[in-house]
Short mmCIF file of N, CA, C and O in Angstrom, two decimals:
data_model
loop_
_atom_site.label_atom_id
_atom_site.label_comp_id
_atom_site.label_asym_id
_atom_site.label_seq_id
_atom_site.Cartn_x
_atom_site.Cartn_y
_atom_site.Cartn_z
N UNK A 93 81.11 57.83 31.74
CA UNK A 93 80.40 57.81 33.00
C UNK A 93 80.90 58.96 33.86
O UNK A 93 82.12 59.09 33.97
N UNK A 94 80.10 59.79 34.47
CA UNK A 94 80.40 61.13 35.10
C UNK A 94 80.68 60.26 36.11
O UNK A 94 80.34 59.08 36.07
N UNK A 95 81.63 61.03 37.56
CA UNK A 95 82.01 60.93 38.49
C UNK A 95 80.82 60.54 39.56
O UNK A 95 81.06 59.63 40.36
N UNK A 96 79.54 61.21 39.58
CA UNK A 96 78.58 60.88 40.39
C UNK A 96 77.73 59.41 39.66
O UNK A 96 77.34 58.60 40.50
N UNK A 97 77.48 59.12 38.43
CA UNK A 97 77.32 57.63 38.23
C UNK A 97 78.47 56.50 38.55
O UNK A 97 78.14 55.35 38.83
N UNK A 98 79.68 56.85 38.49
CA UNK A 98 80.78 55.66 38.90
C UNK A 98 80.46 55.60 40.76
O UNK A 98 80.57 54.54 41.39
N UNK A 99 80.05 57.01 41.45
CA UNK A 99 79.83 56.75 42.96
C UNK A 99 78.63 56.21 43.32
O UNK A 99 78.38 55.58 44.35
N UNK A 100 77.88 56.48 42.38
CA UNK A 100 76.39 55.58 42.93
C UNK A 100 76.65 53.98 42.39
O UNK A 100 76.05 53.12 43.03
N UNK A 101 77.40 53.58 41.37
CA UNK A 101 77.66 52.31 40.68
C UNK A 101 77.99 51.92 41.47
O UNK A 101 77.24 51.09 41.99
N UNK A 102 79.33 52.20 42.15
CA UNK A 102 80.45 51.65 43.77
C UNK A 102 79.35 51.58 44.53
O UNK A 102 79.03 50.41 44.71
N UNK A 103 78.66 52.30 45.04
CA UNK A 103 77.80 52.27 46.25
C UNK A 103 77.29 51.30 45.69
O UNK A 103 78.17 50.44 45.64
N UNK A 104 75.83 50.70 44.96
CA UNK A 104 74.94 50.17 44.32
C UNK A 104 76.15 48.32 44.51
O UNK A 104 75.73 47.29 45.03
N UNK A 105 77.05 48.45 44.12
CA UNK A 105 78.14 47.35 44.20
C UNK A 105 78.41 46.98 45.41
O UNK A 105 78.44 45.81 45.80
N UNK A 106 78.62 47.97 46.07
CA UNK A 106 79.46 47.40 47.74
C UNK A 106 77.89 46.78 48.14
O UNK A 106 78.04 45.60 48.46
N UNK A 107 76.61 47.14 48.21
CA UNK A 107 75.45 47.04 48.72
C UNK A 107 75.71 45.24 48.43
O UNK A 107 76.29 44.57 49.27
N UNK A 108 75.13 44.56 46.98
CA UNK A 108 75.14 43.99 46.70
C UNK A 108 76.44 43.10 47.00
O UNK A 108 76.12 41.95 47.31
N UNK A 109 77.58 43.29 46.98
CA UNK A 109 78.37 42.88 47.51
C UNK A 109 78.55 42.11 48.81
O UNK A 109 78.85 40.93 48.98
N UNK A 110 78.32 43.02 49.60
CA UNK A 110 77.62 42.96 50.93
C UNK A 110 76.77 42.03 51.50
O UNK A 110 77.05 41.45 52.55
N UNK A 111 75.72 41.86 50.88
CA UNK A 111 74.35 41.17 50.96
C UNK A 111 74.70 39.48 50.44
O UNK A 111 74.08 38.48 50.81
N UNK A 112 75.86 39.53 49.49
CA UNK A 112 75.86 38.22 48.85
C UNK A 112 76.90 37.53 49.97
O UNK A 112 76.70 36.40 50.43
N UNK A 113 78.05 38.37 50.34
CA UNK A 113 78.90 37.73 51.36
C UNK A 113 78.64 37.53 52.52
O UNK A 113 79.42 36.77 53.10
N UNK A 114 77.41 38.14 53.38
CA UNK A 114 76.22 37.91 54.19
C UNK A 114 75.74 36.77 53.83
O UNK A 114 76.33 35.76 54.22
N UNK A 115 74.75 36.66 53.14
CA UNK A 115 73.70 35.41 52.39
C UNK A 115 74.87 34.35 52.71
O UNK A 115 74.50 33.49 53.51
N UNK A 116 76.37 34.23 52.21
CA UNK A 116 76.91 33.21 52.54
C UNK A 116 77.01 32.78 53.63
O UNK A 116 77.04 31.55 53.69
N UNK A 117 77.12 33.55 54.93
CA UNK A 117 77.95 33.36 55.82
C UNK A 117 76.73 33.09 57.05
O UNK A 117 76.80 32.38 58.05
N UNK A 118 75.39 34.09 56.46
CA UNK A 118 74.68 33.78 57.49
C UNK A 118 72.85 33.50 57.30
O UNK A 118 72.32 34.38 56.63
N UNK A 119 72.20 32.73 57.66
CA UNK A 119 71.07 32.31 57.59
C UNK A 119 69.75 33.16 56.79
O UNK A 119 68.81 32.86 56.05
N UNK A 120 70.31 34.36 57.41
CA UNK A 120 69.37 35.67 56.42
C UNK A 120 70.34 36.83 56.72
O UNK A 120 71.39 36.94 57.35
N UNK A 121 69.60 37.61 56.04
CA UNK A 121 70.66 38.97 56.18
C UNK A 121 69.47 39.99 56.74
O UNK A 121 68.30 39.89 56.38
N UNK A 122 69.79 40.66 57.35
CA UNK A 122 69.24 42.26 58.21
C UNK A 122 69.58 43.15 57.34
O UNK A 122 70.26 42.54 56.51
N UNK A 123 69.51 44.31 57.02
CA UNK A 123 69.34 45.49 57.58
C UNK A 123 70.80 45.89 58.33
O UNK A 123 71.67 46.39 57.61
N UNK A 124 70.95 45.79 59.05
CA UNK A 124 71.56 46.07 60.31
C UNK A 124 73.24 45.38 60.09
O UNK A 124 74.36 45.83 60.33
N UNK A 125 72.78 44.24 59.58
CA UNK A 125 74.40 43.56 59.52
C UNK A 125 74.94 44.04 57.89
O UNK A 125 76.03 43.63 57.49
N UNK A 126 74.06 44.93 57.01
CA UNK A 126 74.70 45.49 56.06
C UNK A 126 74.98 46.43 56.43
O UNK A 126 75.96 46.88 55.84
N UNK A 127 74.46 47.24 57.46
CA UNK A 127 74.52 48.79 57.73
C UNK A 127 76.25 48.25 58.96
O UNK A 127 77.19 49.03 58.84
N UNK A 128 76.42 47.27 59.77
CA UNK A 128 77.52 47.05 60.07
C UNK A 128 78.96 46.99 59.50
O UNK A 128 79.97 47.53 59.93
N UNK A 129 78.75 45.88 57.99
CA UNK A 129 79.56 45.56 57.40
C UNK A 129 79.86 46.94 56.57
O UNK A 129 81.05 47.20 56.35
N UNK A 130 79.27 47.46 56.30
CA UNK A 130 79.52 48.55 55.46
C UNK A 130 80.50 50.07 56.40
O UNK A 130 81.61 50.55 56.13
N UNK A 131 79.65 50.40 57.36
CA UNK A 131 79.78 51.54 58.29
C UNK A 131 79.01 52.26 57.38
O UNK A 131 79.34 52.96 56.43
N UNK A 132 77.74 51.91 57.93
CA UNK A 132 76.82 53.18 57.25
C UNK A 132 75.62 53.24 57.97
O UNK A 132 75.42 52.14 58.47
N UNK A 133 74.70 54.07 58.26
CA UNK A 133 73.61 53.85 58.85
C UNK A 133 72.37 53.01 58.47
O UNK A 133 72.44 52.58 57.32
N UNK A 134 71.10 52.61 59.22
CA UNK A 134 70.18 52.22 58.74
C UNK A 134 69.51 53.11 57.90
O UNK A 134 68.84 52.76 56.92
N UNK A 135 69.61 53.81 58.13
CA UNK A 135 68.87 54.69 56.74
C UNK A 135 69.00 55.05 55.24
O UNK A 135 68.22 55.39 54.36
N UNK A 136 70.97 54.73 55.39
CA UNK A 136 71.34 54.54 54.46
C UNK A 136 71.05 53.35 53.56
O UNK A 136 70.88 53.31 52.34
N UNK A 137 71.04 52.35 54.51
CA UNK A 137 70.66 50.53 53.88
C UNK A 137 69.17 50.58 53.34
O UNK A 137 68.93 50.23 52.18
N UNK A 138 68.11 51.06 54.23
CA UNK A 138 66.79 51.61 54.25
C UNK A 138 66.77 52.43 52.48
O UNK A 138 66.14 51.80 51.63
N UNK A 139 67.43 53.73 52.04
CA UNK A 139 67.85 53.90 51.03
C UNK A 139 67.98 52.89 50.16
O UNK A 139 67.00 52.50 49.52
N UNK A 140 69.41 52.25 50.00
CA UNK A 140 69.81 51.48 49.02
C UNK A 140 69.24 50.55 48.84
O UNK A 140 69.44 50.02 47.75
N UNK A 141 68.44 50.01 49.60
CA UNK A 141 67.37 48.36 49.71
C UNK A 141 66.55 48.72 48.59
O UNK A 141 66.48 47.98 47.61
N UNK A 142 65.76 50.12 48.70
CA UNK A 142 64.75 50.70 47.55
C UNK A 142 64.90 50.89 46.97
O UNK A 142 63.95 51.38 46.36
N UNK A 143 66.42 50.81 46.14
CA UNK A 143 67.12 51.43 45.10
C UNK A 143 67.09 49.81 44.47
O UNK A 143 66.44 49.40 43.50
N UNK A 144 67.98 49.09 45.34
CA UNK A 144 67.66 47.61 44.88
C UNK A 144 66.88 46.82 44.49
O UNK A 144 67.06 45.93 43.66
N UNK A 145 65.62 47.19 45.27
CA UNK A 145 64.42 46.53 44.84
C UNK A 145 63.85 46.96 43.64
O UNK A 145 63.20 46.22 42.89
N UNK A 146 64.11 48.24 43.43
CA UNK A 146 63.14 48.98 42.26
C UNK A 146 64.27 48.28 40.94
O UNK A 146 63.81 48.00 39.83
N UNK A 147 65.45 48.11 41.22
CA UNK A 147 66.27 47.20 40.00
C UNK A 147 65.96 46.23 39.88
O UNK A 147 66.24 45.91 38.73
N UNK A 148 65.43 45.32 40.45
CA UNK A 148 65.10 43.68 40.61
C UNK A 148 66.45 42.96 40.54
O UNK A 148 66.73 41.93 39.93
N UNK A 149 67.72 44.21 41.77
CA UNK A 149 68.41 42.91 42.39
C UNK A 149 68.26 42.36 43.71
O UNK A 149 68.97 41.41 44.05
N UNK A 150 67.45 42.82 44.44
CA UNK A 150 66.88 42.45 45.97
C UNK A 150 65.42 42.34 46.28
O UNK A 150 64.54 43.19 46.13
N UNK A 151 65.34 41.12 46.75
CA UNK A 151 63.59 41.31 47.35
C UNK A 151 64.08 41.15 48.93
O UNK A 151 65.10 40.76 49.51
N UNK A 152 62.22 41.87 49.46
CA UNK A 152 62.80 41.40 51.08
C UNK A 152 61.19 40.92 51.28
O UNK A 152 60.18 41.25 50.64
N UNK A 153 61.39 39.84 52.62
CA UNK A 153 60.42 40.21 53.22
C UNK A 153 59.33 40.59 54.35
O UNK A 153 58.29 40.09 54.76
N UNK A 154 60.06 41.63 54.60
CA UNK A 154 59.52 42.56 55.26
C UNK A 154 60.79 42.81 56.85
O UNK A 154 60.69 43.72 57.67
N UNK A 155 61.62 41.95 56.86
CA UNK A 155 62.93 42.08 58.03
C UNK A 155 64.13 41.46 57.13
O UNK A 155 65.26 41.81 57.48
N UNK A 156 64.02 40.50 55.91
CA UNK A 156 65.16 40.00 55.56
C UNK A 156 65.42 40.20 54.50
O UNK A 156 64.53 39.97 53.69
N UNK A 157 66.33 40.54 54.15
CA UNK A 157 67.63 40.93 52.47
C UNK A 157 67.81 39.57 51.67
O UNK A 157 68.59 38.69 52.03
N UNK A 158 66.85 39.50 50.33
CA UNK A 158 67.59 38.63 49.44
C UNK A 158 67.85 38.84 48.37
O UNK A 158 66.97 39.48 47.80
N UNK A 159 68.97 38.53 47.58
CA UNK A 159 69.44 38.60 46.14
C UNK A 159 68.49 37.89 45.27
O UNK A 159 68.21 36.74 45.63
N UNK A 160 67.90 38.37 44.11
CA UNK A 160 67.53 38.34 42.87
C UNK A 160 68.37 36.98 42.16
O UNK A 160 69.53 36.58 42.26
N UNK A 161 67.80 36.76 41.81
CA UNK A 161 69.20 35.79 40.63
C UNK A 161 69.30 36.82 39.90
O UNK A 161 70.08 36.10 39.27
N UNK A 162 69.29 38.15 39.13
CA UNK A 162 70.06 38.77 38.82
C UNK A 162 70.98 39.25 39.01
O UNK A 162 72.00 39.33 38.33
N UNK A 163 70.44 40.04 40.95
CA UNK A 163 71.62 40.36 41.47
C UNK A 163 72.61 39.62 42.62
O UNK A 163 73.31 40.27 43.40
N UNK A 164 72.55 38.44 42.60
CA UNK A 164 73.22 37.10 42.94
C UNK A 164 74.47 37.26 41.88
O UNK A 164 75.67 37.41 42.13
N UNK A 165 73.69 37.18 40.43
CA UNK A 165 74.73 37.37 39.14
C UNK A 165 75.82 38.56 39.24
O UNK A 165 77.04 38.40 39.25
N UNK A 166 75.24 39.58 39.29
CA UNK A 166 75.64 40.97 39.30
C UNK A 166 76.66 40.67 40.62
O UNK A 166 77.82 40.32 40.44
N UNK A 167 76.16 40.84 41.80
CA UNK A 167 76.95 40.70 42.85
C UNK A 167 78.25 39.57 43.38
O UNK A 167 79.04 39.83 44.28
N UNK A 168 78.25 38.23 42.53
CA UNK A 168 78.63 37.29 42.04
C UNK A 168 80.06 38.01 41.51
O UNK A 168 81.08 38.02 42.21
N UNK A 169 79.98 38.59 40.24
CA UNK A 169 80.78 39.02 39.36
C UNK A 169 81.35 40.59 39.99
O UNK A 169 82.25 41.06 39.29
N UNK A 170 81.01 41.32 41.01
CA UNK A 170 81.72 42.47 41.84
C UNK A 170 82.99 41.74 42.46
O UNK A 170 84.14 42.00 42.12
N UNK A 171 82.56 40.55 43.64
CA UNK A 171 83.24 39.97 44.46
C UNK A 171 83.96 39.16 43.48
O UNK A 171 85.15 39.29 43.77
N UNK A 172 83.86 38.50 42.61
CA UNK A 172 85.28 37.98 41.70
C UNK A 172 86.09 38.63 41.36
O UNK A 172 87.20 38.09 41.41
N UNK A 173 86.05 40.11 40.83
CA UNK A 173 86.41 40.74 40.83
C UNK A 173 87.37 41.28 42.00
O UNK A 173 88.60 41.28 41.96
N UNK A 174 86.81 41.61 42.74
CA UNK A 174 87.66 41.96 44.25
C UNK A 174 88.89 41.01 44.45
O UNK A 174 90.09 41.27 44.55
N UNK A 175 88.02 39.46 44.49
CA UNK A 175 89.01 38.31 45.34
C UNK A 175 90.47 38.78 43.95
O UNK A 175 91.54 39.36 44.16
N UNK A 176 90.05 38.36 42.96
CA UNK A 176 91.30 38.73 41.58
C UNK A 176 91.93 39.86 41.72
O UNK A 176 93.11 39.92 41.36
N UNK A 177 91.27 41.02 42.26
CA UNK A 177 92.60 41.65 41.97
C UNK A 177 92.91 41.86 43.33
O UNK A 177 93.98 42.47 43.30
N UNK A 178 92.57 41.69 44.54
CA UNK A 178 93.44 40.96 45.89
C UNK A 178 94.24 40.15 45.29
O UNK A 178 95.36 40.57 45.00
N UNK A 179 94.02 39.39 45.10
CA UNK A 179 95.01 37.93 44.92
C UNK A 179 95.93 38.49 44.19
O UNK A 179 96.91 38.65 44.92
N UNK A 180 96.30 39.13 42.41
CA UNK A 180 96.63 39.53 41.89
C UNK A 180 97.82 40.51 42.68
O UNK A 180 99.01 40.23 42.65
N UNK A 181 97.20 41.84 43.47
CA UNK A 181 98.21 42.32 44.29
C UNK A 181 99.15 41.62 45.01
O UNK A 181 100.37 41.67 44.87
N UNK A 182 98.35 40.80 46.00
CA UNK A 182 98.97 40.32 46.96
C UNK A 182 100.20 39.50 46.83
O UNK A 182 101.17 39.61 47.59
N UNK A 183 100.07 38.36 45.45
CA UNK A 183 101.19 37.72 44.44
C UNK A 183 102.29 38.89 44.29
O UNK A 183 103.41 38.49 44.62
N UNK A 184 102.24 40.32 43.85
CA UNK A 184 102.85 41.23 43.87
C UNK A 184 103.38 41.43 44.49
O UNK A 184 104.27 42.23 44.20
N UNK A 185 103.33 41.00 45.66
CA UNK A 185 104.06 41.87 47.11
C UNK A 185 103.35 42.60 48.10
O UNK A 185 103.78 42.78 49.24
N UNK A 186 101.96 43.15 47.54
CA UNK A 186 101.43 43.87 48.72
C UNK A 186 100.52 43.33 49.70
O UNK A 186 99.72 42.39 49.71
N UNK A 187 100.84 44.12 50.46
CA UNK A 187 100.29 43.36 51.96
C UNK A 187 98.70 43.22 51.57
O UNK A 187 98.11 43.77 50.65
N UNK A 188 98.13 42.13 52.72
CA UNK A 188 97.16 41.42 52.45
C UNK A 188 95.88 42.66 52.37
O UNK A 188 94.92 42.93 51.65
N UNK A 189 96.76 43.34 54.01
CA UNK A 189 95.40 44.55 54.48
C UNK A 189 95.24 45.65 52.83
O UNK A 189 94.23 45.86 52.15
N UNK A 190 96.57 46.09 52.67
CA UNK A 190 96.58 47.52 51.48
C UNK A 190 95.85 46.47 50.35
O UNK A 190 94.80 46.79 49.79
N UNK A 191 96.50 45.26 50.10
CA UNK A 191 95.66 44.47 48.89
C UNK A 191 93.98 44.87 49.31
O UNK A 191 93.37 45.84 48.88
N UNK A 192 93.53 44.01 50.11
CA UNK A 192 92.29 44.50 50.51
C UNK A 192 91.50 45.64 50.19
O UNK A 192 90.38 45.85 49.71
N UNK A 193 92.67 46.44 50.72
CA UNK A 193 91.37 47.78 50.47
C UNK A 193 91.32 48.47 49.45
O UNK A 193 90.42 49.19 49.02
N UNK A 194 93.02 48.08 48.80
CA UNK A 194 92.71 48.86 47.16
C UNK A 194 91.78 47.78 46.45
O UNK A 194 91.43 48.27 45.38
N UNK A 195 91.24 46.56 46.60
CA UNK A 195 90.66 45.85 45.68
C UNK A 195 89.32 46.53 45.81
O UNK A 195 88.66 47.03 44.90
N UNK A 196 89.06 46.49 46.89
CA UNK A 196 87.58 47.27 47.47
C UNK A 196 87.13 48.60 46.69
O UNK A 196 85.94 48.90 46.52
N UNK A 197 88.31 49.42 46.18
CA UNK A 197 88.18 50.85 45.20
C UNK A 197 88.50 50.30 43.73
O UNK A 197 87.99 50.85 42.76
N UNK A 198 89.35 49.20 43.59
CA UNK A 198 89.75 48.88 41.96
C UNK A 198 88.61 48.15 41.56
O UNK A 198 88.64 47.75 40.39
N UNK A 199 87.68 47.90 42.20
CA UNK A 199 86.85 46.65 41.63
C UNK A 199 85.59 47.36 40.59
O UNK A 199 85.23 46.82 39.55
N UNK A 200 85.20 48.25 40.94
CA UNK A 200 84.69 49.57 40.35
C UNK A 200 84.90 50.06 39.29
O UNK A 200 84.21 50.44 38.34
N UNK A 201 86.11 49.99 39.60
CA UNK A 201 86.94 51.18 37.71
C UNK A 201 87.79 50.60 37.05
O UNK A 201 88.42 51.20 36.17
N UNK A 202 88.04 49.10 37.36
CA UNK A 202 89.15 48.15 36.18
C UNK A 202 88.21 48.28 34.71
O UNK A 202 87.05 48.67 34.56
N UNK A 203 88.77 48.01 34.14
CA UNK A 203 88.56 47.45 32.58
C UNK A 203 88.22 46.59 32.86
O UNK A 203 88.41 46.17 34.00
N UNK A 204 87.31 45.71 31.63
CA UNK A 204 87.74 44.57 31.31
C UNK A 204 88.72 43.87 30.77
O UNK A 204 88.95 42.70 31.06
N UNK A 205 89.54 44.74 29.69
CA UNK A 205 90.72 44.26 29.50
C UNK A 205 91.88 43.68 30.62
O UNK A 205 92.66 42.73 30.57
N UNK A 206 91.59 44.75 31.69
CA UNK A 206 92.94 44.58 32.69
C UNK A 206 92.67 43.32 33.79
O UNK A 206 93.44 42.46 34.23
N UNK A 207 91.43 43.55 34.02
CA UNK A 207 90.64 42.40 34.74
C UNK A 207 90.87 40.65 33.92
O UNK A 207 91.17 39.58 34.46
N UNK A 208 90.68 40.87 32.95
CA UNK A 208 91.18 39.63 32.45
C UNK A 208 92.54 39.22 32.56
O UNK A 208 92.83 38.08 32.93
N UNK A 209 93.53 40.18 32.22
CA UNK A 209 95.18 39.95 32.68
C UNK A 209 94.92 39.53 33.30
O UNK A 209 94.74 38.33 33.12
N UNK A 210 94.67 40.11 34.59
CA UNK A 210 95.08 40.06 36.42
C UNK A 210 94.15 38.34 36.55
O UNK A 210 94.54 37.46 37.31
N UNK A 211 93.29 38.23 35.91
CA UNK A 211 92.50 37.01 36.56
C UNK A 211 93.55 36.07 35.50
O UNK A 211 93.76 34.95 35.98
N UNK A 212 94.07 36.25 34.52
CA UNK A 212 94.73 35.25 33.96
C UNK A 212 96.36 35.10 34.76
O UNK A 212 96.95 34.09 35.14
N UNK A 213 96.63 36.08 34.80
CA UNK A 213 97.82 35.83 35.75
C UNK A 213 97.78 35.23 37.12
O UNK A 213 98.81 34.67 37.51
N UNK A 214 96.49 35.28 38.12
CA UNK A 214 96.38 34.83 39.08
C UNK A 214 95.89 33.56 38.69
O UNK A 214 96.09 32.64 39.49
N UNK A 215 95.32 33.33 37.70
CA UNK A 215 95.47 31.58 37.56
C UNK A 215 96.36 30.66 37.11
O UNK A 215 96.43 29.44 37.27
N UNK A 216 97.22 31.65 36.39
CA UNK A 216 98.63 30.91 35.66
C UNK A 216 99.20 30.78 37.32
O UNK A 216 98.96 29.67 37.81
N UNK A 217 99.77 31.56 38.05
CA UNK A 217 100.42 31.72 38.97
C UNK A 217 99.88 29.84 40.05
O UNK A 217 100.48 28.91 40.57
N UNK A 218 98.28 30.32 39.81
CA UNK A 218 98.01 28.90 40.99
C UNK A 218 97.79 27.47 40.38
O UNK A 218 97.13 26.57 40.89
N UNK A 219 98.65 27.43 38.87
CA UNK A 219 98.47 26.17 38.42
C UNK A 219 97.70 25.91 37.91
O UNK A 219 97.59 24.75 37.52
#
């Protein structure tokens, strides 16, 4: 994977990402509260929405953001990812914030091999 498919993959991920931890938290999702959560503009979200839709992981309609059960799935399996290798660090020693934000860049470019460690060690660890 060239360097500009792993940055559109991350982008294409945080989007979805985004949208699913939204969908949880709040009644519908905007536009606006992805372009918040993210720090990016509406035009950018405006962008990636059409990128989404043309994948069949987002429908809208016509003001509100929803996940696909594909990309429910897809987006599902980014954020497990994240929480594991947060958790994983954080068991380590590192602070909650640096855990955080390296999970936010590792979640992207782990293996699957290593991803399985880290999720097996963070479950051995919690019993």
């Amino acid at each position: 994977m060239t360097v500009e498919e792993r940055r559109n993959n991350q982008s294409e991920e945080d989007y979805l990402e985004s949208i699913l931890i939204l969908s949880d938290r709040l009644p519908v999702v905007h536009r606006i509260e992805v372009a918040r959560r993210l720090g990016v503009s509406q035009a950018a979200v405006n962008k990636a929405v059409k990128l989404l839709c043309a994948r069949g992981y987002v429908y809208e309609d016509g003001k509100h953001l929803y996940l696909t059960e594909n990309g429910r799935a897809y987006a599902s399996s980014v954020y497990e990812k994240h929480c594991i290798i947060r958790d994983y660090l954080i068991d380590r020693g590192v602070s909650p914030a640096a855990a955080e934000s390296d999970a936010c860049k590792m979640e992207h470019l782990v293996s699957e091999e290593t991803f399985l460690m880290m999720k097996n060690a963070v479950a051995a660890r919690r019993g």
